[in-house]
XYZ file of C-alpha atoms in Angstrom:
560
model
C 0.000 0.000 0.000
C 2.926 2.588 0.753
C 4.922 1.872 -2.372
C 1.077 2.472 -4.148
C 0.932 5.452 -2.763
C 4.540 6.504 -3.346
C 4.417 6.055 -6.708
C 0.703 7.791 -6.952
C 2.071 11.230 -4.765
C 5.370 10.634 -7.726
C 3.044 10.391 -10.614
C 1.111 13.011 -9.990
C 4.562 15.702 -9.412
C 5.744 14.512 -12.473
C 2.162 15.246 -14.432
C 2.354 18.713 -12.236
C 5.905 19.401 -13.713
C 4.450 18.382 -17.449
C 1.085 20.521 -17.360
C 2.942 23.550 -16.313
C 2.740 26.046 -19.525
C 5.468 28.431 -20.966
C 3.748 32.222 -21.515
C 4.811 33.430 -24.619
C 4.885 36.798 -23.523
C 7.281 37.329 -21.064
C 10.540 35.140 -19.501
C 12.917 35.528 -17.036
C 16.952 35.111 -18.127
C 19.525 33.996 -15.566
C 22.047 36.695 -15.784
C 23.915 35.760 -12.808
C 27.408 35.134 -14.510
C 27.055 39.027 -16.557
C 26.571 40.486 -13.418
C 29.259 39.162 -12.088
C 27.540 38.505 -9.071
C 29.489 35.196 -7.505
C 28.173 35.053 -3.490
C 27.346 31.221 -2.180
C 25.553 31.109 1.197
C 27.917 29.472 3.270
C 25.935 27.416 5.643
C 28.494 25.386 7.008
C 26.874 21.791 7.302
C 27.964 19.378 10.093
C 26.791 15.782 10.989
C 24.955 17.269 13.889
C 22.546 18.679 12.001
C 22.356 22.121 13.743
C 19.019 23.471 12.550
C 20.287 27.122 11.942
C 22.528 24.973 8.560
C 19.428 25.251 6.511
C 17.222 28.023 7.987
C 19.530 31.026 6.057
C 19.550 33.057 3.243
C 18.060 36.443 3.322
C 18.764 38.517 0.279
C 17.879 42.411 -0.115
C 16.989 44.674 -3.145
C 18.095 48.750 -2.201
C 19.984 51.256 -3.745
C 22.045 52.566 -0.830
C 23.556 55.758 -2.364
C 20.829 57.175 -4.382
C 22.385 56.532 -7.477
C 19.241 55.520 -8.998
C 19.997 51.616 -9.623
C 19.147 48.783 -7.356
C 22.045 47.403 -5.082
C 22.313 43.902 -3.643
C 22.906 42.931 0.346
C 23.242 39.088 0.892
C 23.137 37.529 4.391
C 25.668 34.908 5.073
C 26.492 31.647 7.716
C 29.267 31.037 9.839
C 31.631 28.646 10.690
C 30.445 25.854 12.861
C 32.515 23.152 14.782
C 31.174 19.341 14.211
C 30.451 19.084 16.961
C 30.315 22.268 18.615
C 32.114 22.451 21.992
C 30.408 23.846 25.171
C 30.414 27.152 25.475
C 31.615 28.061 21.801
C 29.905 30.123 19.328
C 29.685 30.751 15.488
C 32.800 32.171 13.943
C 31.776 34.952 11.163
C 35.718 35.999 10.980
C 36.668 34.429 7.688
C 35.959 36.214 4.387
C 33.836 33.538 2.777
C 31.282 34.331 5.871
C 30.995 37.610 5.482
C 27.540 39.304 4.549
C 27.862 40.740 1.150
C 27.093 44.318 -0.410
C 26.874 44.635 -4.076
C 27.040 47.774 -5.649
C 25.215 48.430 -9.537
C 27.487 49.757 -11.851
C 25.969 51.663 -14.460
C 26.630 49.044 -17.080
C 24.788 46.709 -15.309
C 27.408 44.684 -13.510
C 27.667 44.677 -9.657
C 31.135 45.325 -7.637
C 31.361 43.719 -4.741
C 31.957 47.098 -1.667
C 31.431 45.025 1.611
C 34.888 46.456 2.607
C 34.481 49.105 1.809
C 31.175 50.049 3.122
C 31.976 48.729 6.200
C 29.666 45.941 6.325
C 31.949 42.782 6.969
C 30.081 41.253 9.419
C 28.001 41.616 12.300
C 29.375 40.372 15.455
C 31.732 37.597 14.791
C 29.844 35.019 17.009
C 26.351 35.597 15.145
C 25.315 33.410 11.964
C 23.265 35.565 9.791
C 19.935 35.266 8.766
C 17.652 38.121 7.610
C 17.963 41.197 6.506
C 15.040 44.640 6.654
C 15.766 47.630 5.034
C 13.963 50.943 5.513
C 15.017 54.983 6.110
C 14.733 54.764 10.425
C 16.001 58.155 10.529
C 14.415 59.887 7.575
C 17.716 60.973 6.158
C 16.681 60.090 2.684
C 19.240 57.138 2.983
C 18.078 53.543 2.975
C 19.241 51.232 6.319
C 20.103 47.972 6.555
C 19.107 45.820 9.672
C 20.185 41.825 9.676
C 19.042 39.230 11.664
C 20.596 36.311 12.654
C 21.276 33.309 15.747
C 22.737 35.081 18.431
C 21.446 38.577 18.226
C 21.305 41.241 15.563
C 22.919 44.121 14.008
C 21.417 48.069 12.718
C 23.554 49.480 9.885
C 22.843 52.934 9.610
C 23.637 54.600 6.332
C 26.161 57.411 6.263
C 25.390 58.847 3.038
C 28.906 58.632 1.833
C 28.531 54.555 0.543
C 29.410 53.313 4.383
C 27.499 51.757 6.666
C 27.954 52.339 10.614
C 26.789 49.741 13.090
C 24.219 51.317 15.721
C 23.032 48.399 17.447
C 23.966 49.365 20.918
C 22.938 52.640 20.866
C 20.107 52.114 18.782
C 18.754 49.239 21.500
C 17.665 46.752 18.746
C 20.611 43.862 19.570
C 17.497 41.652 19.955
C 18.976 37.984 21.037
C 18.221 34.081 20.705
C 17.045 33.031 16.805
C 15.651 36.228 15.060
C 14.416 35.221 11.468
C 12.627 37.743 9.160
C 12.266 41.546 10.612
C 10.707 44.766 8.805
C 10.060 48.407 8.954
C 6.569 49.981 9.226
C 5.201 52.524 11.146
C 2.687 51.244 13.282
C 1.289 54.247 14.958
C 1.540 56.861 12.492
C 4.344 59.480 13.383
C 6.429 59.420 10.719
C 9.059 57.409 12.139
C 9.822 53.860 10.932
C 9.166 50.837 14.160
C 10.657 47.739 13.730
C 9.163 44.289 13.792
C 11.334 41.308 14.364
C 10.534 37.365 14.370
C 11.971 34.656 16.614
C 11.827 31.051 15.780
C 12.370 28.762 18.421
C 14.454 28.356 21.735
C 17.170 26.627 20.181
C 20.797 25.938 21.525
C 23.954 24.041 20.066
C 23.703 22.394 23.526
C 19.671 21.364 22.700
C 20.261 20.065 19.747
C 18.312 17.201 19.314
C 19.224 13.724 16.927
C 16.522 13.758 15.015
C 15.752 10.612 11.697
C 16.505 6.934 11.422
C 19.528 5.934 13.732
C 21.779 4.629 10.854
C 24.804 6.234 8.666
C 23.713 9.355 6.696
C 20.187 9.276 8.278
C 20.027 11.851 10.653
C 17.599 14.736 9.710
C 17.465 18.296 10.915
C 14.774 18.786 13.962
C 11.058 18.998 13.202
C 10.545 22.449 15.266
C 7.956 20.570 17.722
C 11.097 19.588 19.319
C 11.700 23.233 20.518
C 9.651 26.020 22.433
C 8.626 28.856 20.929
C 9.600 32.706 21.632
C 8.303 36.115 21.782
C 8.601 38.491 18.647
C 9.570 41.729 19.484
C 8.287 45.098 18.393
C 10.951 47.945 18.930
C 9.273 51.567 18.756
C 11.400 54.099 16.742
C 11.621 56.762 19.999
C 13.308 59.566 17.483
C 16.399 60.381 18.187
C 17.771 57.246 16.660
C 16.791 54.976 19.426
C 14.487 52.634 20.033
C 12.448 50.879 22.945
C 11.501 47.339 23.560
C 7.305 47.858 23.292
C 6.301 44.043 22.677
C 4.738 43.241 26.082
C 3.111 46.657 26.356
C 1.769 46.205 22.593
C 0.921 42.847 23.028
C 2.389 41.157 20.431
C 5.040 39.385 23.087
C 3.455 35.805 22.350
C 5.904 33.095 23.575
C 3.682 30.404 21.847
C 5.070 31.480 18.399
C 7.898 30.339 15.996
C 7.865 33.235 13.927
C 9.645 32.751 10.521
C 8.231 35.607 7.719
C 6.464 38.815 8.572
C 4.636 41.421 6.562
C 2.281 44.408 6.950
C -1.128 45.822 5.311
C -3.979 47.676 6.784
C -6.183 44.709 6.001
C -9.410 46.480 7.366
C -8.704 50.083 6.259
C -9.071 52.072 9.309
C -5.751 53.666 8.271
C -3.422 51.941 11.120
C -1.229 49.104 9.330
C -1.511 45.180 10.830
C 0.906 42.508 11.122
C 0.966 38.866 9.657
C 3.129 36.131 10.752
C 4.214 33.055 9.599
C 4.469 30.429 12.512
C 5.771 27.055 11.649
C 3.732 24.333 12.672
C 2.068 25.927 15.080
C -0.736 29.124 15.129
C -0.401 32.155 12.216
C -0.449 35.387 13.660
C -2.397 38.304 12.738
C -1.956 41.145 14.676
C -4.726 43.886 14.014
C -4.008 47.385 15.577
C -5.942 49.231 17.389
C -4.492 52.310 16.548
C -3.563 53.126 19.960
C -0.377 51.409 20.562
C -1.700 47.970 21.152
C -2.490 45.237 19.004
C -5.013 42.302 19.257
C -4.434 38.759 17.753
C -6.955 37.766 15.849
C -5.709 35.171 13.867
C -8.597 32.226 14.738
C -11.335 34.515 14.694
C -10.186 36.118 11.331
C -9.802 33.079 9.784
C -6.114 32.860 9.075
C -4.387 30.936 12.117
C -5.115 27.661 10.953
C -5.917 26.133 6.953
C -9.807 25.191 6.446
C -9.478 21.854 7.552
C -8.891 23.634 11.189
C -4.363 22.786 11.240
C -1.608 23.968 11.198
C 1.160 24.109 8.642
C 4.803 24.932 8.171
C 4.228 28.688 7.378
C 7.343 29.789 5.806
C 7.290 32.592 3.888
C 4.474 35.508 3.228
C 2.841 38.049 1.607
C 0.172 40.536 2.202
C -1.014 41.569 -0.890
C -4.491 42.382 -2.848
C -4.050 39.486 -5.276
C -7.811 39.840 -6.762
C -8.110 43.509 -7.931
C -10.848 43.836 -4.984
C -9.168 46.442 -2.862
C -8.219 44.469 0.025
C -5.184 42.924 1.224
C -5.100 39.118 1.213
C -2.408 37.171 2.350
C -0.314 34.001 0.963
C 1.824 31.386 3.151
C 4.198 29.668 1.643
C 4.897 25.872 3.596
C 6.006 22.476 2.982
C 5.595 19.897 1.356
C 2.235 17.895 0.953
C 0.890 21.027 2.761
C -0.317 23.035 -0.181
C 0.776 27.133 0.176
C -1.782 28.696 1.980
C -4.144 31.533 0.354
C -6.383 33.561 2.179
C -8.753 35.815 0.891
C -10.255 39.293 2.509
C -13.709 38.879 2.586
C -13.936 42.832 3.536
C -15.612 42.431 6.351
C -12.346 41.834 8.763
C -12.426 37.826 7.991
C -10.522 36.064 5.400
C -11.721 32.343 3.499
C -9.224 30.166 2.661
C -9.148 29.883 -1.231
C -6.140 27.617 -1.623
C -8.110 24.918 -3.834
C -10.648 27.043 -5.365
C -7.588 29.441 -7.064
C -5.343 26.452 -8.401
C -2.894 27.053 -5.593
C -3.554 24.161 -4.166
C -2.627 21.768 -6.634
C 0.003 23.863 -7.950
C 1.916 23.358 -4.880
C 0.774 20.243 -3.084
C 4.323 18.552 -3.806
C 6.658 21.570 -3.356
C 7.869 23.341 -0.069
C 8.270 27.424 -0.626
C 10.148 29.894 0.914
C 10.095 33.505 0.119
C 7.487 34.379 -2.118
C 5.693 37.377 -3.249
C 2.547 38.416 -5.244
C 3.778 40.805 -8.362
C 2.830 41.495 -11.984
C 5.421 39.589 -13.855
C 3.784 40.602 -17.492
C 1.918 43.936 -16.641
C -1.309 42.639 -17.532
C -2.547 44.424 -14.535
C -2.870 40.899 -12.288
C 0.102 39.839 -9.573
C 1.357 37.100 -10.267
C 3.285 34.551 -7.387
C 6.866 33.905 -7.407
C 8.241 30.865 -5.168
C 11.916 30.107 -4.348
C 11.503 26.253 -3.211
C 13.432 23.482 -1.771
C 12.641 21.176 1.032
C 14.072 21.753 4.624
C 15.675 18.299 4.984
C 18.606 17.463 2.781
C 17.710 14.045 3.220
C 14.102 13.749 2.661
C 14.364 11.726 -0.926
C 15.974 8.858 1.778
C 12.631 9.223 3.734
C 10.159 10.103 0.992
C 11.186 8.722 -2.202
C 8.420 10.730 -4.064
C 10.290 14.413 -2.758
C 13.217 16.103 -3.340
C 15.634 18.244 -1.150
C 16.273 20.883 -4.557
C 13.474 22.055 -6.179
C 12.745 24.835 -9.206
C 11.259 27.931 -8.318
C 7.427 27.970 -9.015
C 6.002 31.127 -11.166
C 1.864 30.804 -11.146
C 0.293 33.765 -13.239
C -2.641 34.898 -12.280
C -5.608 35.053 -14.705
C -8.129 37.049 -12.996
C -7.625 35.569 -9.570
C -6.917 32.260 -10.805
C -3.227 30.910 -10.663
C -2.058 28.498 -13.678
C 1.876 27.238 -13.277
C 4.598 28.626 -16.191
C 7.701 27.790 -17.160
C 8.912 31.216 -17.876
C 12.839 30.512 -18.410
C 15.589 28.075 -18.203
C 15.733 28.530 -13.929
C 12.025 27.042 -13.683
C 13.667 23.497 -14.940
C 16.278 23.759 -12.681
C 16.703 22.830 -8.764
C 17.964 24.866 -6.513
C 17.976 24.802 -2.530
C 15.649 27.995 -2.194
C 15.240 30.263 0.648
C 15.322 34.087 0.465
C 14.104 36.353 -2.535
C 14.269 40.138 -3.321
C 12.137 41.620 -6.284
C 12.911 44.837 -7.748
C 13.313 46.308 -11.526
C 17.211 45.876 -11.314
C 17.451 47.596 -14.753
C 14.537 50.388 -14.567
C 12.943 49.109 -17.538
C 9.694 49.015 -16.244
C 9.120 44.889 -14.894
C 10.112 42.645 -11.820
C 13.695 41.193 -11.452
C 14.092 39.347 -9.081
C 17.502 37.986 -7.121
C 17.711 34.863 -5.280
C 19.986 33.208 -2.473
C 20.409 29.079 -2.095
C 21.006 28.002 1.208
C 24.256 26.031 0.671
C 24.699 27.236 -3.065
C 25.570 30.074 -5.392
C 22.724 32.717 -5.693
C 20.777 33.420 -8.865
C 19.816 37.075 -10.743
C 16.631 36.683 -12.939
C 16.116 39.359 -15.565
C 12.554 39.526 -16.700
C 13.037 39.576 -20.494
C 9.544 40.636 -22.118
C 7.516 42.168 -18.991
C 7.744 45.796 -20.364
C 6.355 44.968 -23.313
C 2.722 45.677 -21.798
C 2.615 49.453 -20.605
C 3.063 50.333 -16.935
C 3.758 52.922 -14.484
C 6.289 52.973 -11.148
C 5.504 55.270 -8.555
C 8.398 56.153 -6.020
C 6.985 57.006 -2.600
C 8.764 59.957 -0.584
C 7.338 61.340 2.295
C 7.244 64.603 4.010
C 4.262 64.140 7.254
C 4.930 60.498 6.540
C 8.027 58.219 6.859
C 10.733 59.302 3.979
C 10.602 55.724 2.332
C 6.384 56.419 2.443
C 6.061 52.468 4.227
C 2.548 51.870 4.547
C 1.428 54.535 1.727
C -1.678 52.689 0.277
C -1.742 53.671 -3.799
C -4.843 52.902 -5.877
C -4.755 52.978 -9.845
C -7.231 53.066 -12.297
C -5.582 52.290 -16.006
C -7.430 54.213 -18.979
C -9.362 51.440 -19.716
C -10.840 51.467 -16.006
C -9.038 48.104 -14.447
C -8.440 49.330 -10.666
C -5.470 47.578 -8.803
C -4.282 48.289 -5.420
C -0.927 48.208 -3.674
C 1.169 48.724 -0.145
C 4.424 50.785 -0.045
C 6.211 47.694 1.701
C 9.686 46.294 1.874
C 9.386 43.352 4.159
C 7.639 40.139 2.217
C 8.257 36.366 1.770
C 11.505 34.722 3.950
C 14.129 36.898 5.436
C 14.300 39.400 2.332
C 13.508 42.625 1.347
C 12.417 44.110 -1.774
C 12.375 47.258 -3.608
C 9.527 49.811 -1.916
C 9.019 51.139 -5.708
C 5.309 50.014 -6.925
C 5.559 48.938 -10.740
C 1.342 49.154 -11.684
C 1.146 46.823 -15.246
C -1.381 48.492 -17.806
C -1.737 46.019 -20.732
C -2.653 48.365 -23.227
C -3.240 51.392 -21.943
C -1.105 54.301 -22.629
C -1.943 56.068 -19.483
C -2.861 55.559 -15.943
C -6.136 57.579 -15.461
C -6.182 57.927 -11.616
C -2.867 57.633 -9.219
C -4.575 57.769 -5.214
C -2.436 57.891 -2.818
C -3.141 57.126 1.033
C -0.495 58.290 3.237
C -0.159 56.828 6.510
C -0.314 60.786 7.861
C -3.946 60.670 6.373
C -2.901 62.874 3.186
C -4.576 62.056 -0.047
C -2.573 62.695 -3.506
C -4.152 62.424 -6.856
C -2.631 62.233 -10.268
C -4.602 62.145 -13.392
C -3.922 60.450 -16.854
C 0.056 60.231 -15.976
C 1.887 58.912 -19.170
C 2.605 54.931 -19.258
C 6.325 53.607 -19.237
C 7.885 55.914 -16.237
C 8.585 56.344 -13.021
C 6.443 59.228 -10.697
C 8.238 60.386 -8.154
C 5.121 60.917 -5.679
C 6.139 63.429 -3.236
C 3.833 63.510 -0.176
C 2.381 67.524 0.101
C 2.746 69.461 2.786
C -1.374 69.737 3.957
């Protein structure tokens, strides 16, 4: 009966892998090797199996000096002892562990500056994670704050292409197993807050043997092994500090193992909310009550749990209006045999879960996703959902015949709320050991690149090859009232033949990554957007009318 159904769970991968379609209008091109972009996430694998080996991989999209082209940021391992003595720590001191910085050169190719920024490592006992990027101090110049096991590190930007590391004064060291972590401004004064994730209270000295007890065998550490932690919500106080506000906010939930995080004002009263991805146990969703505190409502909203009332492996996330309706929905990505998790607002503060009834379900039954995020990969005016995949367990095909430990990334394009799987590109037929992705217009042509690291393995650069060919329009968010990056901005737009699609100014989505804040609205046909609205988390309203296709508007909040 097993080797039936092994063979049934194969069959049917194999007939997902062959029904997947190739759109003939747009592709994306590995251009990794003419970018000259050569950083491997070095993870460090031992016989131990210490669970932080194939957690990493964050990867960020920014362009750090203003120079108008996107820049890369990698996170990066350490060295690890097999086995690790009592009382020793992660070593981050060689080279090959350092985080990475890549600078755009204006002919496209990247120079690696992590030197010379000053940005060659965090503390040299921490193995990296994450990464969040956002302006904390509204000096026009884009941050950099990276997670990792043993505590994390603020890089504030000096405006001269260096980096200086503010942690201790800043208050933000965190501690334990921080994962994903983003900016947003959560009550409104201008300033950017910070929102990290914890996974689970886990020690080299609690590490577990987990698998079969026989050669090659041991597997890393299903995370019921471990307890869970608090988040932590750190309030920007100003004057480039920041205070510890969890408890008193009420988002200091020890019961979680928080791995992705994003923000949308799901229920637009105006004050931005907070989703996170738990593995295995609970989702979070954290409305705000717009006076400092938040409320979890994940159960009663509908989101905690899938519709068959469990839990799942949330992963990565997004919080995005998939459907053209106005509201923010939200996808999980998990593992395997899971299906990725798709909840839609039902607009009236509950969400359904639509997995099976949009395709999602049996697009991804067999696959295990990381970071992930809803965009327009054609500009036909729908988001489409990017997946960087692989399983957690390097030896699951020993376990589970039917799966495999590398995986291709999954594109599903979305035809009107629908999702049907493509194979646009070369990378889509390759496998890769997934984990963080960044998505950004790399060369301001007007569609979604997007950048991704390998846990283990060389990272990837994905050119979208096709994308602009429909019309479109990028709006650039600066505020004045508002935070300078505009984080939370809500921005409405109405193409000239009247399809309405909606968007959040956001950097933090799917697994330990950050992407570009810059909206890129695709138009199809039209040759003009005929309404730009623009929400402002200080309550301001902008309008532009019939703006010109194939640009970018800077959108400068007014002073009102």
């Amino acid at each position: 009966m097993g080797r039936v159904l092994v063979f049934a769970i194969a069959s049917a991968l194999i007939f997902c892998l062959m029904a997947a379609t190739t759109s003939p209008d747009a592709h994306f091109t590995d251009i990794t090797k003419e970018t000259k972009i050569n950083f491997k996430q070095e993870n460090s694998v031992t016989s131990n199996k210490y669970l932080i080996e194939t957690m990493g991989g964050g990867v960020a999209l920014l362009d750090y000096d203003n120079d108008g082209r996107l820049d890369i940021f990698f996170t990066n391992g350490a060295r690890l002892q097999d086995p690790m003595p009592d009382g020793k720590s992660p070593d981050k001191t060689e080279q090959k562990f350092w985080n990475r910085l890549y600078h755009q050169n204006s002919d496209g190719t990247f120079t690696d500056v992590t030197e010379r920024a000053g940005l060659t490592g965090m503390p040299q006992n921490y193995y990296g994670m994450g990464v969040a990027v956002g302006d904390y101090d509204n000096d026009g110049f884009e941050d950099l704050y990276v997670t990792g096991f043993g505590g994390n590190t603020l890089y504030r930007n000096n405006g001269d292409g260096t980096f200086t590391d503010v942690t201790k004064r800043a208050g933000v060291g965190a501690g334990g197993w921080s994962a994903s972590a983003g900016f947003f401004d959560y009550d409104n004064d201008g300033k950017l807050d910070l929102f990290v994730t914890r996974y689970v209270d886990w020690t080299f000295k609690t590490n577990r043997y987990c698998g079969e007890q026989k050669p090659g065998y041991r597997a890393y550490c299903h995370p019921d092994n471990y307890d869970g932690v608090t988040d932590i919500l750190y309030h920007n106080n100003g004057d480039g500090t920041f205070t510890d506000v969890s408890a008193k906010a009420g988002v200091a939930n020890p019961k979680g193992k928080g791995l992705g995080v994003s923000f949308a004002d799901y229920d637009g009263d105006g004050f931005t909310d907070i989703f996170v991805a738990n593995d295995s146990v609970q989702c979070f969703l954290y409305h705000n009550n717009g006076n400092g505190t938040f409320t979890e409502v994940g159960l009663l909203a509908g989101v905690g749990y899938n519709e068959d009332g469990k839990t799942f492996a949330g992963m990565g996330i997004d919080f995005s209006d998939y459907d053209n309706d106005g509201l923010s929905d939200i996808v999980v990505t998990d593992l395997s045999n899971e299906r990725y998790m798709l909840f839609r607002n039902n607009g009236d503060s509950s969400f359904r879960d639509v997995t099976n009834q949009s395709g999602l379900g049996a697009a991804t039954l067999a696959f295990s996703g990381w970071s992930t995020r809803f965009f327009d990969y054609d500009n036909d005016g729908w988001k489409d959902l990017f997946v960087a995949q692989s399983h957690v367990m390097d030896t699951i095909e020993k376990t589970s015949p039917n799966l495999r430990y590398l995986e291709p990334p999954l594109l599903l394009r979305n035809v009107s709320g629908h999702f049907e799987r493509v194979v646009a590109g070369d990378a889509f037929r390759t496998d890769w050991a997934g984990r963080g992705a960044a998505f950004g217009d790399l060369d301001n042509d007007g569609d979604t690149d997007i950048v991704v690291s390998n846990v283990g393995q060389y990272a990837y650069v994905l050119r979208n090859d096709g994308g602009s060919r429909n019309n479109w329009i990028g709006i650039e968010t600066v505020g004045k009232k508002s935070n300078r990056d505009g984080i939370g901005a809500r921005v409405k737009v109405i193409s000239g033949s009247g399809l309405t699609q909606y968007f959040t100014v956001n950097t933090a989505v799917g697994y330990q990554s950050a992407s570009d804040k810059r909206v890129i609205a695709g138009l199809g046909d039209d040759t003009t957007a005929k309404l730009i609205e623009i929400h402002w988390p200080s309550g301001i309203v902008q309008k532009f009318e019939n703006v010109k296709a194939r640009q970018y508007l800077r959108a400068v909040e007014p002073n009102q």
